[in-house]
Structure formats: C-alpha cells, structure tokens
Tab-separated table of C-alpha atoms in Angstrom:
chain	number	residue	atom	x	y	z
W	210	MET	CA	0.000	0.000	0.000
W	211	ILE	CA	1.393	3.421	-1.002
W	212	ASP	CA	1.493	5.997	1.795
W	213	LYS	CA	3.390	9.172	2.694
W	214	ASP	CA	6.455	7.225	3.790
W	215	CYS	CA	6.699	4.938	0.775
W	216	ILE	CA	8.963	6.888	-1.637
W	217	ASP	CA	12.713	7.311	-1.434
W	218	ILE	CA	14.768	9.659	-3.627
W	219	TYR	CA	18.156	7.976	-3.963
W	220	ASN	CA	20.065	10.420	-6.157
W	221	PHE	CA	19.748	13.556	-8.274
W	222	ASN	CA	22.267	14.174	-11.059
W	223	TYR	CA	22.526	17.929	-11.681
W	224	ASP	CA	24.613	17.503	-14.846
W	225	ASN	CA	22.113	15.527	-16.912
W	226	LEU	CA	18.985	16.128	-14.764
W	227	THR	CA	18.275	12.529	-13.829
W	228	ILE	CA	16.453	11.656	-10.631
W	229	HIS	CA	16.590	8.146	-9.145
W	230	TYR	CA	13.757	7.071	-6.864
W	231	GLY	CA	11.522	4.191	-5.908
W	232	CYS	CA	9.321	2.465	-3.344
W	233	LYS	CA	10.762	1.474	-0.015
W	234	GLU	CA	10.981	-2.192	0.842
W	235	GLY	CA	7.576	-3.663	1.645
W	236	LYS	CA	5.670	-0.882	-0.153
W	237	SER	CA	3.785	-1.207	-3.446
W	238	GLY	CA	1.163	0.542	-5.538
W	239	LYS	CA	0.654	3.251	-8.171
W	240	PHE	CA	2.043	6.746	-7.761
W	241	LYS	CA	2.703	9.746	-9.998
W	242	ILE	CA	5.906	11.724	-10.338
W	243	LYS	CA	5.492	15.332	-11.486
W	244	ILE	CA	8.311	17.800	-12.212
W	245	VAL	CA	7.414	21.497	-12.493
W	246	ASP	CA	9.429	24.564	-13.509
W	247	ASN	CA	9.160	26.992	-10.592
W	248	LYS	CA	9.146	30.150	-12.749
W	249	THR	CA	6.595	29.328	-15.459
W	250	ASN	CA	4.745	26.459	-13.696
W	251	PHE	CA	5.052	24.344	-16.852
W	252	ILE	CA	4.836	20.612	-16.157
W	253	ILE	CA	8.222	19.381	-17.357
W	254	HIS	CA	7.373	15.724	-16.872
W	255	GLN	CA	4.625	13.658	-15.308
W	256	GLU	CA	4.201	9.920	-15.319
W	257	LEU	CA	2.091	7.326	-13.583
W	258	MET	CA	4.309	4.628	-12.077
W	259	ASP	CA	3.563	1.166	-10.710
W	260	GLY	CA	6.022	0.494	-7.924
W	261	SER	CA	6.546	-2.526	-5.730
W	262	HIS	CA	8.904	-3.894	-3.076
W	263	GLY	CA	12.042	-1.823	-3.504
W	264	LEU	CA	11.745	-1.409	-7.279
W	265	ARG	CA	13.822	1.559	-8.435
W	266	PHE	CA	13.132	4.028	-11.267
W	267	TRP	CA	14.902	6.896	-12.954
W	268	THR	CA	13.545	9.896	-14.853
W	269	ASN	CA	15.619	12.171	-17.064
W	270	PHE	CA	14.430	15.659	-18.076
W	271	GLY	CA	17.674	17.005	-19.482
W	272	TYR	CA	15.908	18.049	-22.705
W	273	CYS	CA	14.813	21.278	-21.006
W	274	LYS	CA	17.888	22.213	-18.966
W	275	ASN	CA	18.320	25.439	-20.932
W	276	PHE	CA	14.642	26.294	-20.426
W	277	ILE	CA	14.460	26.039	-16.638
W	278	TYR	CA	14.643	29.516	-15.118
W	279	ASP	CA	16.277	28.545	-11.846
W	280	ALA	CA	14.663	25.691	-9.902
W	281	VAL	CA	12.241	22.801	-10.278
W	282	THR	CA	9.932	21.074	-7.841
W	283	VAL	CA	9.636	17.287	-7.917
W	284	THR	CA	6.400	15.984	-6.428
W	285	PHE	CA	5.161	12.465	-5.818
W	286	GLU	CA	1.395	11.975	-5.643
W	287	VAL	CA	-1.075	9.204	-4.913
W	288	ASP	CA	-4.659	9.741	-6.117
W	289	GLY	CA	-3.946	13.464	-6.421
W	290	ALA	CA	-2.613	13.769	-2.854
W	291	LYS	CA	0.987	14.962	-2.403
W	292	ILE	CA	3.150	12.478	-0.471
W	293	LEU	CA	6.647	13.876	-1.092
W	294	GLU	CA	8.059	17.128	-2.493
W	295	GLN	CA	11.638	18.232	-3.150
W	296	GLN	CA	13.086	21.326	-4.848
W	297	TYR	CA	16.315	21.408	-6.880
W	298	MET	CA	18.227	24.489	-8.045
W	299	ILE	CA	19.246	23.899	-11.668
W	300	ASN	CA	20.450	27.208	-13.153
W	301	SER	CA	22.169	30.005	-11.268
W	302	THR	CA	22.054	32.197	-14.386
W	303	PRO	CA	18.496	32.353	-15.803
W	304	PRO	CA	18.195	31.526	-19.520
W	305	ASN	CA	16.594	33.772	-22.113
W	306	HIS	CA	13.570	32.340	-23.913
W	307	ALA	CA	10.069	33.228	-25.104
W	308	PHE	CA	8.310	32.266	-21.862
W	309	LEU	CA	10.105	34.349	-19.248
W	310	GLY	CA	6.994	36.486	-18.773
W	311	PHE	CA	4.565	33.571	-18.975
W	312	CYS	CA	3.090	31.660	-16.047
W	313	CYS	CA	0.462	28.926	-16.137
W	314	ASP	CA	-1.428	27.113	-13.385
W	315	GLN	CA	0.513	23.831	-13.575
W	316	ASP	CA	-1.923	22.728	-16.270
W	317	LEU	CA	0.329	22.957	-19.343
W	318	GLU	CA	2.908	20.329	-20.280
W	319	LEU	CA	6.214	21.792	-21.437
W	320	TYR	CA	7.198	19.149	-23.978
W	321	SER	CA	5.043	20.281	-26.919
W	322	TYR	CA	5.861	23.946	-26.244
W	323	HIS	CA	9.562	23.116	-26.041
W	324	GLU	CA	9.667	21.141	-29.283
W	325	ILE	CA	7.838	23.934	-31.129
W	326	PHE	CA	9.564	27.021	-29.714
W	327	CYS	CA	12.999	25.596	-28.869
W	328	ASP	CA	13.494	22.667	-31.254
W	329	ASN	CA	11.631	24.341	-34.154
W	330	VAL	CA	9.994	21.083	-35.248
W	331	TYR	CA	7.458	22.980	-37.364
W	332	SER	CA	10.018	25.039	-39.262
W	333	ARG	CA	12.257	22.835	-41.379
W	334	TYR	CA	13.111	22.147	-45.049
W	335	GLY	CA	11.671	25.478	-46.151
W	336	VAL	CA	8.314	24.729	-44.526
W	337	SER	CA	7.703	27.509	-42.032
W	338	LEU	CA	4.861	29.610	-40.704
W	339	GLU	CA	4.888	33.164	-42.025
W	340	GLU	CA	3.143	36.385	-41.070
W	341	ASN	CA	-0.498	36.550	-42.284
W	342	ASP	CA	-0.627	32.812	-42.990
W	343	MET	CA	-4.013	31.129	-42.801
W	344	VAL	CA	-3.330	28.243	-40.376
W	345	VAL	CA	-5.201	25.007	-39.716
W	346	ASP	CA	-4.146	23.060	-36.619
W	347	ILE	CA	-5.382	19.446	-36.554
W	348	GLY	CA	-4.737	18.034	-33.086
W	349	SER	CA	-4.222	21.203	-31.047
W	350	ASN	CA	-3.761	19.392	-27.723
W	351	GLN	CA	-3.040	22.168	-25.199
W	352	GLY	CA	-2.492	24.921	-27.724
W	353	ALA	CA	1.292	25.082	-28.126
W	354	PHE	CA	1.055	25.494	-31.901
W	355	ILE	CA	-1.771	28.008	-31.474
W	356	LYS	CA	0.553	30.162	-29.350
W	357	TYR	CA	3.266	29.702	-31.976
W	358	ALA	CA	0.909	30.823	-34.754
W	359	LEU	CA	-0.193	33.829	-32.710
W	360	SER	CA	3.440	34.727	-32.027
W	361	ASN	CA	4.144	34.596	-35.767
W	362	LYS	CA	1.136	36.821	-36.540
W	363	ALA	CA	-0.983	34.335	-38.442
W	364	SER	CA	-4.071	35.942	-39.919
W	365	THR	CA	-6.447	33.091	-39.052
W	366	ILE	CA	-6.098	29.957	-36.910
W	367	ILE	CA	-8.652	27.153	-37.211
W	368	SER	CA	-8.185	24.515	-34.544
W	369	CYS	CA	-9.426	20.922	-34.291
W	370	GLU	CA	-9.153	19.168	-30.898
W	371	PRO	CA	-11.492	16.469	-29.517
W	372	ASN	CA	-10.347	16.310	-25.878
W	373	PRO	CA	-12.696	18.582	-23.881
W	374	HIS	CA	-10.057	19.121	-21.185
W	375	CYS	CA	-7.593	20.392	-23.796
W	376	VAL	CA	-10.243	22.592	-25.414
W	377	GLU	CA	-10.973	24.109	-22.012
W	378	THR	CA	-7.260	24.822	-21.547
W	379	ILE	CA	-6.990	26.419	-25.004
W	380	ARG	CA	-9.975	28.653	-24.235
W	381	LYS	CA	-8.408	29.602	-20.897
W	382	TYR	CA	-5.109	30.801	-22.355
W	383	TYR	CA	-5.915	31.738	-25.960
W	384	GLY	CA	-9.701	31.998	-26.268
W	385	GLN	CA	-9.613	35.804	-26.174
W	386	HIS	CA	-8.029	35.984	-29.634
W	387	SER	CA	-10.604	36.752	-32.330
W	388	LYS	CA	-8.479	35.174	-35.061
W	389	LEU	CA	-8.829	31.727	-33.378
W	390	THR	CA	-11.704	29.345	-34.188
W	391	LEU	CA	-12.037	26.205	-32.056
W	392	ASN	CA	-13.657	22.964	-33.236
W	393	GLN	CA	-14.175	20.338	-30.523
W	394	CYS	CA	-14.097	17.207	-32.661
W	395	ALA	CA	-11.787	14.548	-34.082
W	396	ILE	CA	-10.944	13.957	-37.742
W	397	SER	CA	-12.129	10.525	-38.821
W	398	ASP	CA	-13.510	8.689	-41.856
W	399	ASN	CA	-17.107	9.552	-40.969
W	400	ASN	CA	-19.260	12.188	-39.282
W	401	GLY	CA	-20.621	10.944	-35.985
W	402	LYS	CA	-19.262	9.893	-32.604
W	403	THR	CA	-16.539	7.610	-31.327
W	404	LEU	CA	-14.437	6.949	-28.244
W	405	LEU	CA	-11.265	8.900	-27.586
W	406	GLN	CA	-8.493	7.100	-25.713
W	407	ILE	CA	-6.528	9.446	-23.446
W	408	GLY	CA	-2.949	8.902	-22.324
W	409	ARG	CA	-2.583	7.283	-18.923
W	410	ASN	CA	-0.469	9.997	-17.327
W	411	SER	CA	-3.119	12.742	-17.324
W	412	GLU	CA	-6.561	13.082	-18.872
W	413	LYS	CA	-6.183	16.867	-18.885
W	414	THR	CA	-2.796	17.225	-20.543
W	415	GLY	CA	-2.012	13.970	-22.310
W	416	GLY	CA	-2.507	13.180	-25.978
W	417	GLY	CA	-5.508	11.259	-27.229
W	418	LYS	CA	-6.443	9.058	-30.152
W	419	ILE	CA	-9.734	7.760	-31.469
W	420	LEU	CA	-10.293	4.004	-31.413
W	421	LYS	CA	-10.091	3.675	-35.213
W	422	ALA	CA	-6.687	5.326	-35.382
W	423	GLN	CA	-3.527	3.255	-35.230
W	424	ALA	CA	-0.705	4.839	-33.230
W	425	ASN	CA	2.399	2.842	-32.372
W	426	SER	CA	2.421	3.664	-28.664
W	427	PRO	CA	0.040	1.171	-27.022
W	428	ASP	CA	1.691	1.454	-23.596
W	429	TYR	CA	0.909	5.171	-23.515
W	430	TYR	CA	-2.822	4.441	-23.665
W	431	ALA	CA	-2.780	1.448	-21.292
W	432	ASP	CA	-5.027	2.106	-18.285
W	433	GLY	CA	-6.041	5.472	-19.755
W	434	LYS	CA	-9.616	6.730	-19.818
W	435	THR	CA	-11.975	6.816	-22.792
W	436	ILE	CA	-14.553	9.521	-23.507
W	437	GLU	CA	-17.111	9.958	-26.278
W	438	VAL	CA	-16.292	12.669	-28.817
W	439	GLU	CA	-17.690	14.057	-32.064
W	440	THR	CA	-16.037	13.064	-35.341
W	441	ILE	CA	-15.935	14.792	-38.721
W	442	THR	CA	-14.307	14.055	-42.065
W	443	PHE	CA	-11.626	16.425	-43.270
W	444	LYS	CA	-13.746	17.346	-46.295
W	445	ASN	CA	-16.633	18.369	-44.062
W	446	PHE	CA	-14.266	20.131	-41.658
W	447	VAL	CA	-13.104	22.295	-44.578
W	448	LYS	CA	-16.688	22.955	-45.622
W	449	LYS	CA	-17.922	23.700	-42.080
W	450	ASN	CA	-15.156	26.247	-41.498
W	451	LYS	CA	-15.454	27.750	-45.010
W	452	ILE	CA	-11.795	27.173	-45.734
W	453	ALA	CA	-10.877	28.367	-49.225
W	454	HIS	CA	-7.143	27.777	-48.831
W	455	ILE	CA	-4.574	26.795	-46.208
W	456	ASP	CA	-1.169	28.442	-46.042
W	457	PHE	CA	0.104	26.209	-43.233
W	458	LEU	CA	-1.465	22.894	-42.229
W	459	LYS	CA	-0.162	21.410	-39.002
W	460	VAL	CA	-1.231	17.816	-38.248
W	461	ASP	CA	-0.578	15.883	-35.039
W	462	CYS	CA	-3.611	13.707	-34.378
W	463	GLU	CA	-2.243	10.376	-33.180
W	464	GLY	CA	-2.883	8.223	-36.237
W	465	SER	CA	-5.934	10.014	-37.640
W	466	GLU	CA	-3.746	11.632	-40.275
W	467	VAL	CA	-4.603	8.643	-42.482
W	468	PHE	CA	-8.180	9.973	-42.775
W	469	ILE	CA	-6.982	13.298	-44.211
W	470	PHE	CA	-4.695	12.365	-47.092
W	471	ILE	CA	-7.197	10.363	-49.129
W	472	GLU	CA	-8.566	10.531	-52.656
W	473	GLU	CA	-11.691	12.579	-51.857
W	474	ASN	CA	-9.402	15.387	-50.666
W	475	ALA	CA	-6.817	15.100	-53.454
W	476	GLU	CA	-8.051	18.033	-55.540
W	477	PHE	CA	-8.177	20.323	-52.516
W	478	PHE	CA	-4.577	19.459	-51.631
W	479	ARG	CA	-3.404	19.862	-55.222
W	480	THR	CA	-4.516	23.478	-55.460
W	481	ASN	CA	-5.572	24.842	-52.068
W	482	VAL	CA	-2.878	23.868	-49.524
W	483	HIS	CA	0.611	25.389	-49.526
W	484	LYS	CA	2.707	24.020	-46.608
W	485	ILE	CA	2.245	20.956	-44.398
W	486	ALA	CA	4.038	19.839	-41.237
W	487	LEU	CA	2.803	16.452	-40.063
W	488	GLU	CA	3.705	14.128	-37.216
W	489	PHE	CA	3.018	10.578	-38.359
W	490	HIS	CA	2.279	7.641	-36.067
W	491	ASN	CA	2.147	4.459	-38.150
W	492	GLU	CA	3.435	2.718	-41.262
W	493	GLN	CA	0.927	4.490	-43.535
W	494	LYS	CA	3.337	7.417	-43.676
W	495	ASP	CA	4.494	5.899	-46.973
W	496	ASP	CA	0.981	6.187	-48.412
W	497	ILE	CA	0.788	9.816	-47.254
W	498	THR	CA	4.168	10.574	-48.807
W	499	LYS	CA	3.040	9.131	-52.157
W	500	PHE	CA	-0.282	10.988	-51.960
W	501	LEU	CA	1.476	14.319	-51.491
W	502	ARG	CA	4.152	13.738	-54.122
W	503	ASP	CA	1.473	12.747	-56.608
W	504	ALA	CA	-0.311	16.004	-55.731
W	505	GLY	CA	2.780	18.038	-56.595
W	506	TYR	CA	4.477	18.489	-53.228
W	507	GLU	CA	8.143	18.405	-52.342
W	508	VAL	CA	8.271	16.048	-49.363
W	509	HIS	CA	10.910	15.532	-46.685
W	510	VAL	CA	10.569	12.801	-44.056
W	511	ASP	CA	12.398	12.730	-40.734
W	512	HIS	CA	12.135	9.125	-39.548
W	513	GLY	CA	11.947	8.256	-35.874
W	514	GLN	CA	11.500	4.928	-34.152
W	515	ASN	CA	8.468	2.628	-34.507
W	516	ASN	CA	7.041	4.507	-37.492
W	517	LEU	CA	6.947	7.785	-35.593
W	518	GLY	CA	8.402	10.921	-37.115
W	519	MET	CA	7.828	14.171	-38.978
W	520	LEU	CA	6.883	14.880	-42.583
W	521	TYR	CA	7.283	18.272	-44.246
W	522	ALA	CA	5.665	19.109	-47.575
W	523	LYS	CA	5.486	22.177	-49.811
W	524	ASN	CA	3.164	22.557	-52.780
W	525	THR	CA	5.273	23.487	-55.815
W	526	HIS	CA	2.381	25.031	-57.741
W	527	PHE	CA	0.345	26.642	-54.968
W	528	ASN	CA	-1.119	30.036	-55.864
W	529	LYS	CA	-3.130	31.773	-53.170
W	530	ALA	CA	-4.886	33.869	-55.796
W	531	VAL	CA	-6.274	30.779	-57.510
W	532	VAL	CA	-8.319	28.144	-55.669
W	533	ALA	CA	-9.953	25.081	-57.156
W	534	TYR	CA	-13.372	25.844	-55.686
W	535	PRO	CA	-14.785	27.908	-52.850
W	536	PRO	CA	-15.573	25.869	-49.710
W	537	GLU	CA	-19.345	26.270	-49.977
W	538	LYS	CA	-19.140	24.315	-53.251
W	539	ALA	CA	-16.921	21.583	-51.863
W	540	ARG	CA	-17.773	18.313	-53.501
C-alpha cells in the first residue's frame, strides 16, 4: 500500500537532470511523479508509475535544462494527494527564452511547447509559418502550436481538438483571440461519434487518439480513460469552417492523419494547400508521402522509431490567388 512514507529519492544528477527514486521495501502501488518549472509552472514531466517492493526508477528531463529559469519542484502523488516534495536548483544564471513572462497554473505540459519554440519542429526544409498565414491546426492538444501561430502573426487559426479538457485549456489561455476558431471534434472517416483514448499519465494534458486510429504507442494508452467525442471528415471540416485555402497545415492527431490524405481530398490538396508539417504515427506514412508527391508536393521525411516521425511538404504550384473551388461548393 502506497502511503506518505513509501517513496525514497536515492540520487539527483545535476549535470544531466536525472532523478533516481523508488518504493521502499515492503511498499507497493501506483504513484505519480510530477516535475514542475518553478518560474513558469510548466509541467516538465509527469508519469504514472507502478512500484513494488524496492523497485527503483529513474527519470531524465535534461531536454529542457536550458529552459528552466532557476529551480524545479519534484512531487510524488497518490490519487492526487501529495506524499513527497523536493526542490532542486538547476540554473544560477536564468536563460533567455520566449516564456520568461509567462506563467500557467501547472496545467500545461512543457514538452510540446519546447519542441515547437525551442526545437523548431514545425520550421524545417523550407516549410515555415509566415506572417499573415491562414493556419489550420489538426490536433491542437493544449495549444502550443496556437501560441506559436499567434506569435508569428498568423491571420487566421482554425483549430481541431477532440479532448474537452484540452479545449478548455486552449480557451483559458488563448480563447480571447478573435483570429482563433475552435472545433471540438476529431478527424475521422465519418461524421458521428466515437471513443477517444486518453494517455494514462493525465486526462487533462495527455494526448488522445480515437479508437479507429492506429498509433504505435500502445503502452501510452494502457489504463487510460476513454470519452465519447464528435467526429468529422476532413472534407466536411473544410466545408464547415469555409476554408478556401490553407497556407500552413499542421497535423498531429495520433494516427488520424490517415483519414486526411485520401482521394476525396486530393483536388483540394493539389490546389488549395501550400505548406504541411505532419507528425506521423504508423506505417501508412508511406501512403501519405506518395499521396502528397502525386499532388505536386516536395516532401521531406524525418524518420523516428516505430514509425513515428515528422513529414514536411510544400506545394510546388500553390497560388493563393487561384483556388480550385470555394468551400461552400466543396464536392
């Protein structure tokens, strides 16, 4: 049984930001580790652990060492109740980044913000978001790309996110912007309803995928919750939002990308979409690559492990002044 005396922190490595911890002998059960940046209140890392009888764990969060303002707080929780807390001073000289004046309520995960603003994952191979771009964000999660688009002075941002907790967070931090349109739904192969699987570490901040989608991370969804959400096809999403063209299409929807790059949308992509940055989640990335090259795009693929990675595409004959058909006449 996990209680307030069950966790031991064995070591903290300040060089690579690795913490070693575990359950004391004779203790067992589920607990959560959460690491928070003290300045911005971003959640650097959180994970649900299943500990037992002296089992030891380690967590590394070195990816964000140059982001942390000064100190972090490491907290261990059981059923939302704090059982152990420890602070660590990381940087004596504060870094300079885009979030020094930003503070959240410990309800935003840093990772997606870090990869967008610090690692520039949506600005590679000549595919980048420019001022006055019309942006569509499929899989907005907690709004990191929305903030990025706002920071780059996009003219319009149309968001698609099925997780109601994430939509609530987006409204909280970015809902005041008139150029943002939120759609609480998931892209699928039909209009209707389905179940959304939410990552096990947090229903409010974790990613989610619909049951039909194949994403090569089954452990991430093990023991996670499911909720019913609305679904819409990409063609009808375009029609509903009266989208005549897209300057920058960002896609990160945990396997549902396969429902976007299909024949019924081919003409729209050939003439109405300029730049695409896509995170893919299964082996059908090859079909998407062929679809886009056949439609006249230059495509670059950054391969990761287990059919996870990024795809960047730029339409070689896109002309904003000429569109195939206005959205109200979408076929």
